[in-house]
Structures are given as structure tokens and as C-alpha cells.
PDB file of N, CA and C in Angstrom:
ATOM      1  N   MET B 779      95.156 -47.308 -45.328  1.00 61.00           N
ATOM      2  CA  MET B 779      94.067 -46.742 -46.110  1.00 61.00           C
ATOM      3  C   MET B 779      92.740 -47.208 -45.516  1.00 61.00           C
ATOM      4  N   ASP B 780      91.837 -46.257 -45.282  1.00 75.00           N
ATOM      5  CA  ASP B 780      90.537 -46.596 -44.715  1.00 75.00           C
ATOM      6  C   ASP B 780      89.581 -47.056 -45.799  1.00 75.00           C
ATOM      7  N   ILE B 781      88.728 -47.977 -45.427  1.00 81.00           N
ATOM      8  CA  ILE B 781      87.695 -48.476 -46.344  1.00 81.00           C
ATOM      9  C   ILE B 781      86.426 -47.662 -46.111  1.00 81.00           C
ATOM     10  N   VAL B 782      85.811 -47.211 -47.195  1.00 81.00           N
ATOM     11  CA  VAL B 782      84.588 -46.418 -47.107  1.00 81.00           C
ATOM     12  C   VAL B 782      83.411 -47.353 -46.827  1.00 81.00           C
ATOM     13  N   ASP B 783      82.610 -46.980 -45.857  1.00 85.00           N
ATOM     14  CA  ASP B 783      81.429 -47.763 -45.515  1.00 85.00           C
ATOM     15  C   ASP B 783      80.421 -47.686 -46.666  1.00 85.00           C
ATOM     16  N   PRO B 784      79.788 -48.792 -47.026  1.00 88.00           N
ATOM     17  CA  PRO B 784      78.801 -48.762 -48.114  1.00 88.00           C
ATOM     18  C   PRO B 784      77.628 -47.821 -47.845  1.00 88.00           C
ATOM     19  N   ILE B 785      77.275 -47.638 -46.591  1.00 89.00           N
ATOM     20  CA  ILE B 785      76.174 -46.728 -46.269  1.00 89.00           C
ATOM     21  C   ILE B 785      76.528 -45.301 -46.676  1.00 89.00           C
ATOM     22  N   THR B 786      77.789 -44.942 -46.574  1.00 91.00           N
ATOM     23  CA  THR B 786      78.237 -43.618 -46.993  1.00 91.00           C
ATOM     24  C   THR B 786      77.988 -43.414 -48.484  1.00 91.00           C
ATOM     25  N   CYS B 787      78.297 -44.428 -49.268  1.00 92.00           N
ATOM     26  CA  CYS B 787      78.063 -44.339 -50.718  1.00 92.00           C
ATOM     27  C   CYS B 787      76.573 -44.260 -51.029  1.00 92.00           C
ATOM     28  N   ILE B 788      75.763 -45.020 -50.314  1.00 93.00           N
ATOM     29  CA  ILE B 788      74.317 -45.030 -50.552  1.00 93.00           C
ATOM     30  C   ILE B 788      73.710 -43.672 -50.208  1.00 93.00           C
ATOM     31  N   VAL B 789      74.093 -43.104 -49.075  1.00 94.00           N
ATOM     32  CA  VAL B 789      73.549 -41.813 -48.666  1.00 94.00           C
ATOM     33  C   VAL B 789      74.014 -40.707 -49.610  1.00 94.00           C
ATOM     34  N   THR B 790      75.248 -40.758 -50.054  1.00 94.00           N
ATOM     35  CA  THR B 790      75.744 -39.766 -51.002  1.00 94.00           C
ATOM     36  C   THR B 790      74.993 -39.865 -52.325  1.00 94.00           C
ATOM     37  N   PHE B 791      74.754 -41.084 -52.792  1.00 96.00           N
ATOM     38  CA  PHE B 791      73.967 -41.260 -54.019  1.00 96.00           C
ATOM     39  C   PHE B 791      72.544 -40.741 -53.815  1.00 96.00           C
ATOM     40  N   GLY B 792      71.971 -40.960 -52.642  1.00 96.00           N
ATOM     41  CA  GLY B 792      70.642 -40.429 -52.345  1.00 96.00           C
ATOM     42  C   GLY B 792      70.619 -38.912 -52.392  1.00 96.00           C
ATOM     43  N   ALA B 793      71.667 -38.270 -51.889  1.00 96.00           N
ATOM     44  CA  ALA B 793      71.740 -36.804 -51.939  1.00 96.00           C
ATOM     45  C   ALA B 793      71.839 -36.314 -53.387  1.00 96.00           C
ATOM     46  N   ILE B 794      72.571 -37.057 -54.211  1.00 97.00           N
ATOM     47  CA  ILE B 794      72.666 -36.706 -55.631  1.00 97.00           C
ATOM     48  C   ILE B 794      71.301 -36.835 -56.303  1.00 97.00           C
ATOM     49  N   VAL B 795      70.563 -37.891 -55.968  1.00 96.00           N
ATOM     50  CA  VAL B 795      69.231 -38.101 -56.561  1.00 96.00           C
ATOM     51  C   VAL B 795      68.272 -36.993 -56.139  1.00 96.00           C
ATOM     52  N   VAL B 796      68.277 -36.622 -54.863  1.00 97.00           N
ATOM     53  CA  VAL B 796      67.398 -35.541 -54.390  1.00 97.00           C
ATOM     54  C   VAL B 796      67.744 -34.231 -55.102  1.00 97.00           C
ATOM     55  N   SER B 797      69.025 -33.964 -55.291  1.00 97.00           N
ATOM     56  CA  SER B 797      69.444 -32.752 -56.007  1.00 97.00           C
ATOM     57  C   SER B 797      68.980 -32.786 -57.461  1.00 97.00           C
ATOM     58  N   PHE B 798      69.109 -33.953 -58.098  1.00 96.00           N
ATOM     59  CA  PHE B 798      68.677 -34.094 -59.487  1.00 96.00           C
ATOM     60  C   PHE B 798      67.175 -33.847 -59.617  1.00 96.00           C
ATOM     61  N   LEU B 799      66.385 -34.406 -58.703  1.00 94.00           N
ATOM     62  CA  LEU B 799      64.935 -34.218 -58.769  1.00 94.00           C
ATOM     63  C   LEU B 799      64.552 -32.757 -58.544  1.00 94.00           C
ATOM     64  N   TRP B 800      65.283 -32.076 -57.670  1.00 95.00           N
ATOM     65  CA  TRP B 800      65.026 -30.650 -57.453  1.00 95.00           C
ATOM     66  C   TRP B 800      65.309 -29.857 -58.725  1.00 95.00           C
ATOM     67  N   LEU B 801      66.445 -30.127 -59.370  1.00 95.00           N
ATOM     68  CA  LEU B 801      66.776 -29.422 -60.604  1.00 95.00           C
ATOM     69  C   LEU B 801      65.789 -29.748 -61.723  1.00 95.00           C
ATOM     70  N   ARG B 802      65.302 -30.979 -61.758  1.00 93.00           N
ATOM     71  CA  ARG B 802      64.303 -31.371 -62.760  1.00 93.00           C
ATOM     72  C   ARG B 802      62.995 -30.607 -62.546  1.00 93.00           C
ATOM     73  N   ASP B 803      62.534 -30.516 -61.290  1.00 93.00           N
ATOM     74  CA  ASP B 803      61.327 -29.747 -60.997  1.00 93.00           C
ATOM     75  C   ASP B 803      61.507 -28.280 -61.345  1.00 93.00           C
ATOM     76  N   THR B 804      62.692 -27.736 -61.089  1.00 93.00           N
ATOM     77  CA  THR B 804      62.974 -26.346 -61.423  1.00 93.00           C
ATOM     78  C   THR B 804      62.919 -26.134 -62.930  1.00 93.00           C
ATOM     79  N   ARG B 805      63.481 -27.059 -63.692  1.00 92.00           N
ATOM     80  CA  ARG B 805      63.456 -26.929 -65.145  1.00 92.00           C
ATOM     81  C   ARG B 805      62.024 -27.005 -65.681  1.00 92.00           C
ATOM     82  N   ILE B 806      61.218 -27.913 -65.134  1.00 91.00           N
ATOM     83  CA  ILE B 806      59.824 -28.014 -65.584  1.00 91.00           C
ATOM     84  C   ILE B 806      59.071 -26.736 -65.233  1.00 91.00           C
ATOM     85  N   PHE B 807      59.334 -26.157 -64.056  1.00 92.00           N
ATOM     86  CA  PHE B 807      58.675 -24.895 -63.705  1.00 92.00           C
ATOM     87  C   PHE B 807      59.063 -23.784 -64.663  1.00 92.00           C
ATOM     88  N   ILE B 808      60.355 -23.687 -64.992  1.00 90.00           N
ATOM     89  CA  ILE B 808      60.800 -22.632 -65.902  1.00 90.00           C
ATOM     90  C   ILE B 808      60.149 -22.788 -67.269  1.00 90.00           C
ATOM     91  N   ARG B 809      60.009 -24.026 -67.729  1.00 88.00           N
ATOM     92  CA  ARG B 809      59.419 -24.247 -69.049  1.00 88.00           C
ATOM     93  C   ARG B 809      57.906 -24.065 -69.068  1.00 88.00           C
ATOM     94  N   THR B 810      57.230 -24.433 -67.960  1.00 87.00           N
ATOM     95  CA  THR B 810      55.770 -24.411 -67.981  1.00 87.00           C
ATOM     96  C   THR B 810      55.157 -23.236 -67.235  1.00 87.00           C
ATOM     97  N   GLY B 811      55.802 -22.784 -66.174  1.00 87.00           N
ATOM     98  CA  GLY B 811      55.235 -21.720 -65.360  1.00 87.00           C
ATOM     99  C   GLY B 811      54.104 -22.176 -64.460  1.00 87.00           C
ATOM    100  N   LEU B 812      53.976 -23.487 -64.248  1.00 88.00           N
ATOM    101  CA  LEU B 812      52.889 -24.014 -63.435  1.00 88.00           C
ATOM    102  C   LEU B 812      53.188 -23.854 -61.947  1.00 88.00           C
ATOM    103  N   GLU B 813      52.153 -23.500 -61.186  1.00 90.00           N
ATOM    104  CA  GLU B 813      52.283 -23.239 -59.757  1.00 90.00           C
ATOM    105  C   GLU B 813      52.748 -24.469 -58.973  1.00 90.00           C
ATOM    106  N   ASP B 814      52.289 -25.660 -59.353  1.00 91.00           N
ATOM    107  CA  ASP B 814      52.678 -26.888 -58.643  1.00 91.00           C
ATOM    108  C   ASP B 814      54.188 -27.105 -58.703  1.00 91.00           C
ATOM    109  N   TYR B 815      54.771 -26.854 -59.846  1.00 91.00           N
ATOM    110  CA  TYR B 815      56.208 -27.060 -59.994  1.00 91.00           C
ATOM    111  C   TYR B 815      57.015 -25.934 -59.358  1.00 91.00           C
ATOM    112  N   ARG B 816      56.438 -24.747 -59.228  1.00 93.00           N
ATOM    113  CA  ARG B 816      57.103 -23.679 -58.488  1.00 93.00           C
ATOM    114  C   ARG B 816      57.219 -24.069 -57.023  1.00 93.00           C
ATOM    115  N   LYS B 817      56.116 -24.566 -56.472  1.00 94.00           N
ATOM    116  CA  LYS B 817      56.128 -25.011 -55.087  1.00 94.00           C
ATOM    117  C   LYS B 817      57.084 -26.185 -54.896  1.00 94.00           C
ATOM    118  N   ALA B 818      57.102 -27.106 -55.855  1.00 94.00           N
ATOM    119  CA  ALA B 818      58.007 -28.256 -55.780  1.00 94.00           C
ATOM    120  C   ALA B 818      59.462 -27.813 -55.859  1.00 94.00           C
ATOM    121  N   ALA B 819      59.750 -26.804 -56.674  1.00 94.00           N
ATOM    122  CA  ALA B 819      61.123 -26.316 -56.785  1.00 94.00           C
ATOM    123  C   ALA B 819      61.569 -25.637 -55.494  1.00 94.00           C
ATOM    124  N   TYR B 820      60.673 -24.865 -54.872  1.00 95.00           N
ATOM    125  CA  TYR B 820      61.026 -24.215 -53.611  1.00 95.00           C
ATOM    126  C   TYR B 820      61.225 -25.238 -52.499  1.00 95.00           C
ATOM    127  N   GLN B 821      60.341 -26.211 -52.392  1.00 95.00           N
ATOM    128  CA  GLN B 821      60.483 -27.226 -51.351  1.00 95.00           C
ATOM    129  C   GLN B 821      61.655 -28.154 -51.640  1.00 95.00           C
ATOM    130  N   GLY B 822      62.013 -28.286 -52.915  1.00 95.00           N
ATOM    131  CA  GLY B 822      63.155 -29.102 -53.288  1.00 95.00           C
ATOM    132  C   GLY B 822      64.465 -28.534 -52.763  1.00 95.00           C
ATOM    133  N   VAL B 823      64.526 -27.221 -52.589  1.00 96.00           N
ATOM    134  CA  VAL B 823      65.722 -26.615 -52.014  1.00 96.00           C
ATOM    135  C   VAL B 823      65.936 -27.137 -50.595  1.00 96.00           C
ATOM    136  N   LEU B 824      64.865 -27.195 -49.819  1.00 96.00           N
ATOM    137  CA  LEU B 824      64.975 -27.684 -48.443  1.00 96.00           C
ATOM    138  C   LEU B 824      65.293 -29.172 -48.402  1.00 96.00           C
ATOM    139  N   CYS B 825      64.673 -29.933 -49.281  1.00 96.00           N
ATOM    140  CA  CYS B 825      64.955 -31.371 -49.332  1.00 96.00           C
ATOM    141  C   CYS B 825      66.397 -31.632 -49.743  1.00 96.00           C
ATOM    142  N   THR B 826      66.905 -30.842 -50.676  1.00 97.00           N
ATOM    143  CA  THR B 826      68.296 -30.990 -51.106  1.00 97.00           C
ATOM    144  C   THR B 826      69.253 -30.629 -49.974  1.00 97.00           C
ATOM    145  N   ALA B 827      68.951 -29.562 -49.252  1.00 97.00           N
ATOM    146  CA  ALA B 827      69.794 -29.185 -48.115  1.00 97.00           C
ATOM    147  C   ALA B 827      69.803 -30.283 -47.057  1.00 97.00           C
ATOM    148  N   LEU B 828      68.645 -30.874 -46.803  1.00 97.00           N
ATOM    149  CA  LEU B 828      68.560 -31.971 -45.844  1.00 97.00           C
ATOM    150  C   LEU B 828      69.349 -33.182 -46.330  1.00 97.00           C
ATOM    151  N   GLY B 829      69.270 -33.466 -47.622  1.00 96.00           N
ATOM    152  CA  GLY B 829      70.011 -34.592 -48.186  1.00 96.00           C
ATOM    153  C   GLY B 829      71.509 -34.423 -48.083  1.00 96.00           C
ATOM    154  N   TRP B 830      72.005 -33.226 -48.383  1.00 97.00           N
ATOM    155  CA  TRP B 830      73.449 -33.007 -48.289  1.00 97.00           C
ATOM    156  C   TRP B 830      73.909 -32.899 -46.846  1.00 97.00           C
ATOM    157  N   PHE B 831      73.045 -32.452 -45.955  1.00 96.00           N
ATOM    158  CA  PHE B 831      73.369 -32.481 -44.529  1.00 96.00           C
ATOM    159  C   PHE B 831      73.513 -33.932 -44.062  1.00 96.00           C
ATOM    160  N   ALA B 832      72.636 -34.808 -44.548  1.00 95.00           N
ATOM    161  CA  ALA B 832      72.728 -36.232 -44.218  1.00 95.00           C
ATOM    162  C   ALA B 832      74.035 -36.818 -44.735  1.00 95.00           C
ATOM    163  N   ALA B 833      74.424 -36.435 -45.941  1.00 94.00           N
ATOM    164  CA  ALA B 833      75.686 -36.931 -46.498  1.00 94.00           C
ATOM    165  C   ALA B 833      76.877 -36.428 -45.679  1.00 94.00           C
ATOM    166  N   ALA B 834      76.794 -35.210 -45.174  1.00 94.00           N
ATOM    167  CA  ALA B 834      77.874 -34.685 -44.341  1.00 94.00           C
ATOM    168  C   ALA B 834      77.937 -35.419 -43.001  1.00 94.00           C
ATOM    169  N   LEU B 835      76.775 -35.756 -42.450  1.00 93.00           N
ATOM    170  CA  LEU B 835      76.768 -36.513 -41.195  1.00 93.00           C
ATOM    171  C   LEU B 835      77.374 -37.892 -41.357  1.00 93.00           C
ATOM    172  N   VAL B 836      77.094 -38.527 -42.467  1.00 92.00           N
ATOM    173  CA  VAL B 836      77.613 -39.877 -42.702  1.00 92.00           C
ATOM    174  C   VAL B 836      79.128 -39.843 -42.824  1.00 92.00           C
ATOM    175  N   GLY B 837      79.677 -38.736 -43.290  1.00 86.00           N
ATOM    176  CA  GLY B 837      81.114 -38.606 -43.409  1.00 86.00           C
ATOM    177  C   GLY B 837      81.829 -38.560 -42.065  1.00 86.00           C
ATOM    178  N   ARG B 838      81.094 -38.262 -41.008  1.00 83.00           N
ATOM    179  CA  ARG B 838      81.678 -38.259 -39.667  1.00 83.00           C
ATOM    180  C   ARG B 838      81.884 -39.701 -39.217  1.00 83.00           C
ATOM    181  N   SER B 839      82.755 -39.910 -38.292  1.00 74.00           N
ATOM    182  CA  SER B 839      82.973 -41.268 -37.801  1.00 74.00           C
ATOM    183  C   SER B 839      81.958 -41.592 -36.705  1.00 74.00           C
ATOM    184  N   GLY B 840      81.560 -42.835 -36.659  1.00 80.00           N
ATOM    185  CA  GLY B 840      80.623 -43.285 -35.631  1.00 80.00           C
ATOM    186  C   GLY B 840      79.374 -43.884 -36.245  1.00 80.00           C
ATOM    187  N   LYS B 841      78.920 -44.960 -35.635  1.00 84.00           N
ATOM    188  CA  LYS B 841      77.718 -45.650 -36.128  1.00 84.00           C
ATOM    189  C   LYS B 841      76.473 -44.791 -35.980  1.00 84.00           C
ATOM    190  N   THR B 842      76.440 -43.969 -34.942  1.00 87.00           N
ATOM    191  CA  THR B 842      75.263 -43.126 -34.732  1.00 87.00           C
ATOM    192  C   THR B 842      75.065 -42.177 -35.905  1.00 87.00           C
ATOM    193  N   PHE B 843      76.148 -41.589 -36.395  1.00 90.00           N
ATOM    194  CA  PHE B 843      76.043 -40.669 -37.526  1.00 90.00           C
ATOM    195  C   PHE B 843      75.655 -41.409 -38.806  1.00 90.00           C
ATOM    196  N   LEU B 844      76.097 -42.659 -38.963  1.00 91.00           N
ATOM    197  CA  LEU B 844      75.707 -43.440 -40.138  1.00 91.00           C
ATOM    198  C   LEU B 844      74.203 -43.653 -40.164  1.00 91.00           C
ATOM    199  N   TYR B 845      73.647 -44.074 -39.042  1.00 91.00           N
ATOM    200  CA  TYR B 845      72.206 -44.340 -38.990  1.00 91.00           C
ATOM    201  C   TYR B 845      71.390 -43.059 -39.060  1.00 91.00           C
ATOM    202  N   LEU B 846      71.873 -42.016 -38.419  1.00 94.00           N
ATOM    203  CA  LEU B 846      71.167 -40.734 -38.470  1.00 94.00           C
ATOM    204  C   LEU B 846      71.165 -40.177 -39.892  1.00 94.00           C
ATOM    205  N   GLY B 847      72.305 -40.255 -40.576  1.00 94.00           N
ATOM    206  CA  GLY B 847      72.382 -39.784 -41.957  1.00 94.00           C
ATOM    207  C   GLY B 847      71.505 -40.599 -42.886  1.00 94.00           C
ATOM    208  N   CYS B 848      71.466 -41.913 -42.676  1.00 94.00           N
ATOM    209  CA  CYS B 848      70.611 -42.773 -43.504  1.00 94.00           C
ATOM    210  C   CYS B 848      69.138 -42.414 -43.297  1.00 94.00           C
ATOM    211  N   GLY B 849      68.756 -42.180 -42.057  1.00 96.00           N
ATOM    212  CA  GLY B 849      67.375 -41.783 -41.778  1.00 96.00           C
ATOM    213  C   GLY B 849      67.027 -40.432 -42.374  1.00 96.00           C
ATOM    214  N   LEU B 850      67.963 -39.494 -42.315  1.00 96.00           N
ATOM    215  CA  LEU B 850      67.698 -38.160 -42.866  1.00 96.00           C
ATOM    216  C   LEU B 850      67.567 -38.179 -44.381  1.00 96.00           C
ATOM    217  N   ILE B 851      68.371 -38.997 -45.064  1.00 97.00           N
ATOM    218  CA  ILE B 851      68.246 -39.041 -46.524  1.00 97.00           C
ATOM    219  C   ILE B 851      66.925 -39.702 -46.918  1.00 97.00           C
ATOM    220  N   LEU B 852      66.505 -40.702 -46.151  1.00 96.00           N
ATOM    221  CA  LEU B 852      65.196 -41.304 -46.418  1.00 96.00           C
ATOM    222  C   LEU B 852      64.073 -40.299 -46.180  1.00 96.00           C
ATOM    223  N   LEU B 853      64.218 -39.471 -45.142  1.00 97.00           N
ATOM    224  CA  LEU B 853      63.235 -38.423 -44.878  1.00 97.00           C
ATOM    225  C   LEU B 853      63.206 -37.410 -46.015  1.00 97.00           C
ATOM    226  N   ALA B 854      64.368 -37.014 -46.515  1.00 96.00           N
ATOM    227  CA  ALA B 854      64.425 -36.052 -47.625  1.00 96.00           C
ATOM    228  C   ALA B 854      63.753 -36.620 -48.869  1.00 96.00           C
ATOM    229  N   MET B 855      63.999 -37.891 -49.168  1.00 95.00           N
ATOM    230  CA  MET B 855      63.355 -38.509 -50.334  1.00 95.00           C
ATOM    231  C   MET B 855      61.844 -38.625 -50.134  1.00 95.00           C
ATOM    232  N   TYR B 856      61.426 -38.949 -48.925  1.00 96.00           N
ATOM    233  CA  TYR B 856      59.992 -39.051 -48.641  1.00 96.00           C
ATOM    234  C   TYR B 856      59.311 -37.692 -48.795  1.00 96.00           C
ATOM    235  N   LEU B 857      59.913 -36.654 -48.225  1.00 95.00           N
ATOM    236  CA  LEU B 857      59.320 -35.318 -48.320  1.00 95.00           C
ATOM    237  C   LEU B 857      59.255 -34.840 -49.763  1.00 95.00           C
ATOM    238  N   GLN B 858      60.257 -35.168 -50.550  1.00 93.00           N
ATOM    239  CA  GLN B 858      60.242 -34.751 -51.948  1.00 93.00           C
ATOM    240  C   GLN B 858      59.171 -35.505 -52.744  1.00 93.00           C
ATOM    241  N   SER B 859      58.908 -36.739 -52.383  1.00 92.00           N
ATOM    242  CA  SER B 859      57.899 -37.510 -53.118  1.00 92.00           C
ATOM    243  C   SER B 859      56.484 -37.102 -52.730  1.00 92.00           C
ATOM    244  N   ARG B 860      56.313 -36.446 -51.590  1.00 93.00           N
ATOM    245  CA  ARG B 860      54.983 -36.050 -51.116  1.00 93.00           C
ATOM    246  C   ARG B 860      54.476 -34.768 -51.777  1.00 93.00           C
ATOM    247  N   ILE B 861      55.303 -34.079 -52.512  1.00 89.00           N
ATOM    248  CA  ILE B 861      54.914 -32.822 -53.150  1.00 89.00           C
ATOM    249  C   ILE B 861      53.981 -33.135 -54.319  1.00 89.00           C
ATOM    250  N   VAL B 862      52.818 -32.509 -54.324  1.00 88.00           N
ATOM    251  CA  VAL B 862      51.828 -32.758 -55.370  1.00 88.00           C
ATOM    252  C   VAL B 862      52.189 -31.952 -56.612  1.00 88.00           C
ATOM    253  N   ARG B 863      52.235 -32.637 -57.743  1.00 88.00           N
ATOM    254  CA  ARG B 863      52.528 -31.995 -59.026  1.00 88.00           C
ATOM    255  C   ARG B 863      51.470 -32.406 -60.041  1.00 88.00           C
ATOM    256  N   CYS B 864      51.129 -31.500 -60.940  1.00 86.00           N
ATOM    257  CA  CYS B 864      50.190 -31.851 -61.999  1.00 86.00           C
ATOM    258  C   CYS B 864      50.942 -32.580 -63.112  1.00 86.00           C
ATOM    259  N   ASN B 865      50.205 -33.260 -63.953  1.00 85.00           N
ATOM    260  CA  ASN B 865      50.806 -34.030 -65.039  1.00 85.00           C
ATOM    261  C   ASN B 865      51.034 -33.112 -66.239  1.00 85.00           C
ATOM    262  N   VAL B 866      52.282 -32.996 -66.665  1.00 85.00           N
ATOM    263  CA  VAL B 866      52.606 -32.148 -67.809  1.00 85.00           C
ATOM    264  C   VAL B 866      52.922 -32.968 -69.049  1.00 85.00           C
ATOM    265  N   TRP B 867      52.862 -34.268 -68.927  1.00 81.00           N
ATOM    266  CA  TRP B 867      53.253 -35.139 -70.030  1.00 81.00           C
ATOM    267  C   TRP B 867      52.036 -35.557 -70.851  1.00 81.00           C
ATOM    268  N   LYS B 868      52.199 -35.586 -72.166  1.00 82.00           N
ATOM    269  CA  LYS B 868      51.117 -35.975 -73.071  1.00 82.00           C
ATOM    270  C   LYS B 868      51.063 -37.479 -73.288  1.00 82.00           C
ATOM    271  N   GLY B 869      52.192 -38.159 -73.140  1.00 82.00           N
ATOM    272  CA  GLY B 869      52.233 -39.603 -73.309  1.00 82.00           C
ATOM    273  C   GLY B 869      53.108 -40.056 -74.456  1.00 82.00           C
ATOM    274  N   ASN B 870      53.530 -39.128 -75.304  1.00 84.00           N
ATOM    275  CA  ASN B 870      54.364 -39.505 -76.444  1.00 84.00           C
ATOM    276  C   ASN B 870      55.817 -39.055 -76.268  1.00 84.00           C
ATOM    277  N   GLU B 871      56.212 -38.699 -75.036  1.00 83.00           N
ATOM    278  CA  GLU B 871      57.589 -38.265 -74.781  1.00 83.00           C
ATOM    279  C   GLU B 871      58.488 -39.480 -74.592  1.00 83.00           C
ATOM    280  N   SER B 872      59.743 -39.292 -74.910  1.00 87.00           N
ATOM    281  CA  SER B 872      60.700 -40.365 -74.683  1.00 87.00           C
ATOM    282  C   SER B 872      61.087 -40.396 -73.204  1.00 87.00           C
ATOM    283  N   THR B 873      61.716 -41.475 -72.810  1.00 87.00           N
ATOM    284  CA  THR B 873      62.179 -41.597 -71.432  1.00 87.00           C
ATOM    285  C   THR B 873      63.196 -40.507 -71.124  1.00 87.00           C
ATOM    286  N   TRP B 874      64.047 -40.184 -72.067  1.00 88.00           N
ATOM    287  CA  TRP B 874      65.055 -39.147 -71.868  1.00 88.00           C
ATOM    288  C   TRP B 874      64.409 -37.785 -71.616  1.00 88.00           C
ATOM    289  N   GLN B 875      63.342 -37.467 -72.359  1.00 86.00           N
ATOM    290  CA  GLN B 875      62.656 -36.190 -72.165  1.00 86.00           C
ATOM    291  C   GLN B 875      62.035 -36.113 -70.772  1.00 86.00           C
ATOM    292  N   ARG B 876      61.448 -37.192 -70.320  1.00 85.00           N
ATOM    293  CA  ARG B 876      60.861 -37.195 -68.984  1.00 85.00           C
ATOM    294  C   ARG B 876      61.932 -37.135 -67.906  1.00 85.00           C
ATOM    295  N   LEU B 877      63.036 -37.828 -68.135  1.00 85.00           N
ATOM    296  CA  LEU B 877      64.119 -37.845 -67.157  1.00 85.00           C
ATOM    297  C   LEU B 877      64.738 -36.467 -66.993  1.00 85.00           C
ATOM    298  N   THR B 878      64.936 -35.764 -68.080  1.00 85.00           N
ATOM    299  CA  THR B 878      65.568 -34.449 -68.018  1.00 85.00           C
ATOM    300  C   THR B 878      64.577 -33.310 -67.778  1.00 85.00           C
ATOM    301  N   GLY B 879      63.286 -33.594 -67.791  1.00 85.00           N
ATOM    302  CA  GLY B 879      62.292 -32.563 -67.521  1.00 85.00           C
ATOM    303  C   GLY B 879      62.008 -31.668 -68.701  1.00 85.00           C
ATOM    304  N   ALA B 880      62.155 -32.179 -69.912  1.00 84.00           N
ATOM    305  CA  ALA B 880      61.907 -31.382 -71.117  1.00 84.00           C
ATOM    306  C   ALA B 880      60.409 -31.364 -71.418  1.00 84.00           C
ATOM    307  N   ALA B 881      59.657 -30.698 -70.555  1.00 81.00           N
ATOM    308  CA  ALA B 881      58.208 -30.620 -70.697  1.00 81.00           C
ATOM    309  C   ALA B 881      57.854 -29.632 -71.809  1.00 81.00           C
ATOM    310  N   PRO B 882      56.689 -29.826 -72.433  1.00 77.00           N
ATOM    311  CA  PRO B 882      56.260 -28.844 -73.431  1.00 77.00           C
ATOM    312  C   PRO B 882      56.020 -27.495 -72.759  1.00 77.00           C
ATOM    313  N   GLY B 883      56.300 -26.423 -73.462  1.00 73.00           N
ATOM    314  CA  GLY B 883      56.206 -25.086 -72.877  1.00 73.00           C
ATOM    315  C   GLY B 883      54.778 -24.613 -72.728  1.00 73.00           C
ATOM    316  N   TYR B 884      54.443 -24.117 -71.560  1.00 62.00           N
ATOM    317  CA  TYR B 884      53.136 -23.538 -71.273  1.00 62.00           C
ATOM    318  C   TYR B 884      53.367 -22.204 -70.595  1.00 62.00           C
ATOM    319  N   ILE B 885      52.422 -21.297 -70.781  1.00 52.00           N
ATOM    320  CA  ILE B 885      52.427 -20.066 -70.015  1.00 52.00           C
ATOM    321  C   ILE B 885      51.066 -19.970 -69.359  1.00 52.00           C
ATOM    322  N   GLN B 886      51.014 -20.244 -68.064  1.00 55.00           N
ATOM    323  CA  GLN B 886      49.806 -20.244 -67.261  1.00 55.00           C
ATOM    324  C   GLN B 886      48.696 -21.019 -67.938  1.00 55.00           C
ATOM    325  N   GLY B 887      49.004 -22.270 -68.299  1.00 53.00           N
ATOM    326  CA  GLY B 887      47.988 -23.154 -68.841  1.00 53.00           C
ATOM    327  C   GLY B 887      47.824 -23.095 -70.344  1.00 53.00           C
ATOM    328  N   ARG B 888      48.440 -22.111 -71.024  1.00 52.00           N
ATOM    329  CA  ARG B 888      48.314 -22.014 -72.479  1.00 52.00           C
ATOM    330  C   ARG B 888      49.618 -22.455 -73.118  1.00 52.00           C
ATOM    331  N   LYS B 889      49.492 -23.169 -74.196  1.00 54.00           N
ATOM    332  CA  LYS B 889      50.687 -23.635 -74.905  1.00 54.00           C
ATOM    333  C   LYS B 889      51.362 -22.445 -75.577  1.00 54.00           C
ATOM    334  N   ARG B 890      52.716 -22.428 -75.514  1.00 51.00           N
ATOM    335  CA  ARG B 890      53.488 -21.361 -76.149  1.00 51.00           C
ATOM    336  C   ARG B 890      53.406 -21.427 -77.634  1.00 51.00           C
TER     337      ARG B 890
END
């Protein structure tokens, strides 16, 4: 039985996190209709694809693929964090609401 390298688990978890953040941005865009989150949702697709490509590379054998996959997942997380988003939170939301992206509903800047 082969032992899984810890870097493989870390990169796979990173790909899951990038996917979660993309889905969260998409949910906030659907609820608010804000242009910043639309752009973040579109760019999140590319970051998610890069993250899962990194996870696939890490699954290959060889140290080169481990380091390349680790670098790619870090790049995907960096690119996703660089996307500018406006603040949709009022300050009285719970941590769960912020985590799941349950933003208050807006339609082009007006509250529903």
C-alpha cells in the first residue's frame, strides 16, 4: 500500500478552497447583481480550473510534479485574492452568513 504524500493532501485541500470561494462569489453575485462579484465569479472559474489542474499534477509521480502543483495552487489562491470586490456586508451578519455568502439582496445598488 502506498503512502499519500502530505503535499498531495494540502494541494487538494487548496483546490477545494479555491472552488468554495468561487461558488461563494457566484452566490453573492446572484443575490446582489453587483458588477464586482460578476467579474470575480468569471475569474473564479479560471482560478478553480488552475487549482484542480494543480491537484491533478500532484497526483502524478515525481517530485517535480509535487513542487509544480504546489506552486500552481499558490498561484491560483493569489490570483483569486487579487480580485477587487466591493463590501456587501453591513456588519451585523453572523460568521455563517459571511462564510456561505448570504449577502443582503440588491438589484443594481438598490435593496430588494
